[in-house]
Coordinates of C-alpha atoms in Angstrom, one line a residue:
M732 CA 0.0 0.0 0.0
R733 CA 1.3 3.6 -0.7
V734 CA 1.4 5.3 2.6
L735 CA 1.8 9.1 3.0
Y736 CA 3.3 9.5 6.5
L737 CA 2.6 13.0 7.5
Y738 CA 4.9 13.9 10.4
C739 CA 4.8 17.2 12.4
H740 CA 7.4 17.7 15.1
P741 CA 10.3 20.3 15.0
L742 CA 12.9 18.4 17.1
P743 CA 15.0 15.6 15.5
E744 CA 15.9 14.3 19.0
S745 CA 12.4 14.1 20.3
F746 CA 10.4 11.1 21.5
H747 CA 8.3 11.6 18.4
A748 CA 11.4 11.1 16.3
A749 CA 11.9 7.8 18.0
I750 CA 8.3 6.8 17.3
R751 CA 8.6 7.8 13.7
A752 CA 11.8 5.8 13.2
E753 CA 10.2 2.6 14.5
A754 CA 6.9 3.2 12.6
L755 CA 8.7 3.7 9.3
T756 CA 10.8 0.5 9.9
A757 CA 7.7 -1.4 10.6
L758 CA 5.9 -0.1 7.5
Q759 CA 8.7 -0.9 5.2
A760 CA 9.2 -4.4 6.8
A761 CA 5.4 -5.1 6.0
G762 CA 6.0 -4.2 2.4
H763 CA 4.3 -0.8 2.3
E764 CA 5.6 1.9 0.0
V765 CA 6.3 4.9 2.4
D766 CA 6.5 8.6 1.5
L767 CA 7.6 10.5 4.6
L768 CA 6.3 14.1 4.5
D769 CA 8.1 15.8 7.4
L770 CA 6.5 19.3 7.4
Y771 CA 9.3 21.0 9.4
A772 CA 12.2 19.3 7.5
E773 CA 10.6 20.1 4.2
G774 CA 9.9 23.7 5.1
F775 CA 6.2 23.5 4.4
D776 CA 4.6 27.0 4.6
P777 CA 1.5 26.7 6.8
V778 CA 0.3 30.2 6.3
L779 CA -2.7 30.8 4.1
S780 CA -1.7 34.1 2.7
E781 CA -4.0 36.9 1.5
D782 CA -3.3 36.0 -2.1
A783 CA -3.9 32.3 -1.5
R784 CA -7.1 33.0 0.3
R785 CA -8.3 35.2 -2.6
R786 CA -7.8 32.3 -5.0
Y787 CA -8.9 29.6 -2.6
H788 CA -12.1 28.8 -4.6
D789 CA -10.6 29.2 -8.0
E790 CA -9.5 25.7 -8.9
S791 CA -7.5 27.0 -11.9
R792 CA -5.2 28.9 -9.5
N793 CA -5.7 27.6 -5.9
Q794 CA -3.0 24.9 -6.2
Q795 CA -0.1 27.2 -7.3
G796 CA 3.0 26.4 -5.4
L797 CA 1.6 23.3 -3.7
E798 CA 1.6 20.9 -6.6
P799 CA 4.3 18.6 -5.3
F800 CA 2.4 18.2 -2.0
I801 CA -0.9 17.7 -3.8
A802 CA 0.6 15.0 -6.0
R803 CA 1.9 13.1 -2.9
L804 CA -1.5 13.3 -1.2
R805 CA -3.3 12.1 -4.4
A806 CA -0.9 9.2 -4.7
A807 CA -1.6 7.9 -1.2
E808 CA -3.7 4.9 -0.4
A809 CA -3.1 5.3 3.4
L810 CA -2.5 8.3 5.5
V811 CA -0.6 8.1 8.8
V812 CA -0.6 11.4 10.8
Q813 CA 1.8 11.8 13.6
F814 CA 1.9 14.9 15.9
P815 CA 2.0 16.2 19.5
T816 CA -0.9 17.9 21.1
W817 CA -0.2 21.5 21.8
S818 CA -2.9 23.6 23.4
F819 CA -5.3 20.8 23.0
G820 CA -4.9 20.7 19.2
P821 CA -2.4 19.9 16.6
P822 CA 0.6 22.2 16.1
A823 CA 0.0 25.2 14.0
M824 CA 2.2 23.7 11.2
L825 CA -0.2 20.7 10.9
K826 CA -3.2 22.9 11.1
G827 CA -1.8 25.0 8.3
F828 CA -1.2 22.0 6.2
F829 CA -4.9 21.1 6.5
D830 CA -6.0 24.7 5.8
R831 CA -3.9 24.9 2.6
M832 CA -4.1 21.4 1.3
F833 CA -7.7 20.4 1.8
M834 CA -9.1 22.9 -0.6
P835 CA -11.7 22.9 -3.5
G836 CA -10.5 20.6 -6.2
V837 CA -8.1 18.7 -3.9
G838 CA -10.0 17.8 -0.7
F839 CA -13.5 18.4 -1.8
D840 CA -15.8 19.4 -4.7
I841 CA -17.7 22.5 -3.9
S842 CA -19.2 23.0 -7.4
N843 CA -22.6 22.7 -5.7
P844 CA -22.1 24.4 -2.4
A845 CA -25.4 22.8 -1.1
A846 CA -23.9 19.4 -1.6
V847 CA -20.1 19.5 -1.0
K848 CA -18.5 16.2 -1.9
P849 CA -15.2 14.7 -0.6
L850 CA -12.5 14.0 -3.1
L851 CA -10.0 11.7 -1.2
G852 CA -11.9 8.5 -1.6
H853 CA -8.6 6.8 -2.8
I854 CA -7.4 6.9 0.9
R855 CA -8.5 3.6 2.4
S856 CA -6.8 3.8 5.8
I857 CA -6.2 6.6 8.3
T858 CA -4.0 6.2 11.4
G859 CA -3.3 8.9 14.0
I860 CA -0.3 8.7 16.2
V861 CA -0.7 11.4 18.8
T862 CA 0.8 12.3 22.2
Y863 CA -0.6 14.5 24.9
G864 CA 1.0 16.2 27.9
R865 CA -2.1 15.8 30.0
P866 CA -4.0 12.8 31.3
F867 CA -6.8 11.1 29.3
W868 CA -9.6 12.5 31.4
Y869 CA -8.5 16.1 30.9
A870 CA -8.3 15.5 27.1
V871 CA -11.9 14.1 27.2
Y872 CA -13.1 17.1 29.3
M873 CA -11.6 19.4 26.6
G874 CA -13.4 17.4 23.9
D875 CA -10.2 15.7 22.6
P876 CA -9.9 17.8 19.4
P877 CA -6.9 15.8 18.1
R878 CA -8.9 12.6 18.2
K879 CA -11.8 14.2 16.3
I880 CA -9.5 15.6 13.7
V881 CA -8.2 12.1 12.8
M882 CA -11.4 10.2 13.4
R883 CA -14.0 12.5 12.0
Y884 CA -12.5 15.4 10.1
L885 CA -9.9 13.5 8.0
W886 CA -12.4 10.6 7.6
W887 CA -15.0 12.9 5.9
F888 CA -12.6 13.6 3.1
T889 CA -12.5 9.9 2.2
G890 CA -16.3 9.8 1.9
W891 CA -16.5 8.0 5.3
K892 CA -14.9 5.0 3.7
A893 CA -11.4 4.7 5.2
R894 CA -10.6 2.4 8.0
R895 CA -9.6 4.5 11.0
R896 CA -7.3 3.9 13.9
Y897 CA -6.1 6.2 16.7
L898 CA -3.1 5.6 18.8
G899 CA -2.8 8.1 21.6
L900 CA -0.3 8.4 24.4
Y901 CA -1.7 10.5 27.1
H902 CA 0.2 12.1 30.0
L903 CA 3.5 11.9 28.1
N904 CA 5.1 14.4 30.5
V905 CA 5.2 11.8 33.3
A906 CA 5.3 8.6 31.3
S907 CA 7.9 6.1 32.4
A908 CA 10.4 4.6 30.0
E909 CA 8.4 1.4 30.2
K910 CA 5.2 3.1 29.2
R911 CA 7.0 5.0 26.3
A912 CA 8.4 1.7 25.0
G913 CA 5.1 0.0 25.3
F914 CA 3.6 2.8 23.1
I915 CA 6.2 2.4 20.5
A916 CA 5.5 -1.3 20.4
K917 CA 1.9 -0.6 19.9
V918 CA 2.6 1.7 17.0
K919 CA 5.0 -0.8 15.4
A920 CA 2.4 -3.5 15.6
A921 CA -0.3 -1.3 14.2
M922 CA 1.9 -0.3 11.2
A923 CA 1.9 -3.9 9.8
G924 CA -1.8 -3.6 9.2
V925 CA -2.1 -0.1 7.9

């Protein structure tokens, strides 16, 4: 399966980098074709500029400058999204990726505004790998926006057809080495069945 691995963390020495390394190894060992899209390392510009917003609905111009990223998204059969939770949401870099990439003609068809249609039906699987600094109960109290982004928002773009999986490590700030290793093992096992 062609997997677009969307990774969002700025530090190469982070726990997230360790998770990513093991996840990529497991995906490749399972025979998947992996395209790592590291938003920070590739210098993705998350800002929806004034000009980009003005041409957002114009499908003849709205993809300008984003063509390579759009091609990678369109080639994917599976999407793995890995990120930390900051302020009970994804990092601004990842939110900006969604704002800029999931546009008319790419993420959805808005030719009939009363009946908007998703355009990413080729994605058959979505997996979220997410960490939180706070405990599970606190995330639930806040509505757990990262979980909703992966399990509801991204799922809509596939026409509610993709298989979904969510791997969350809560209370990372106080997680023991054993708990961290257990989470990495869980991620590795999940990658075989993406």
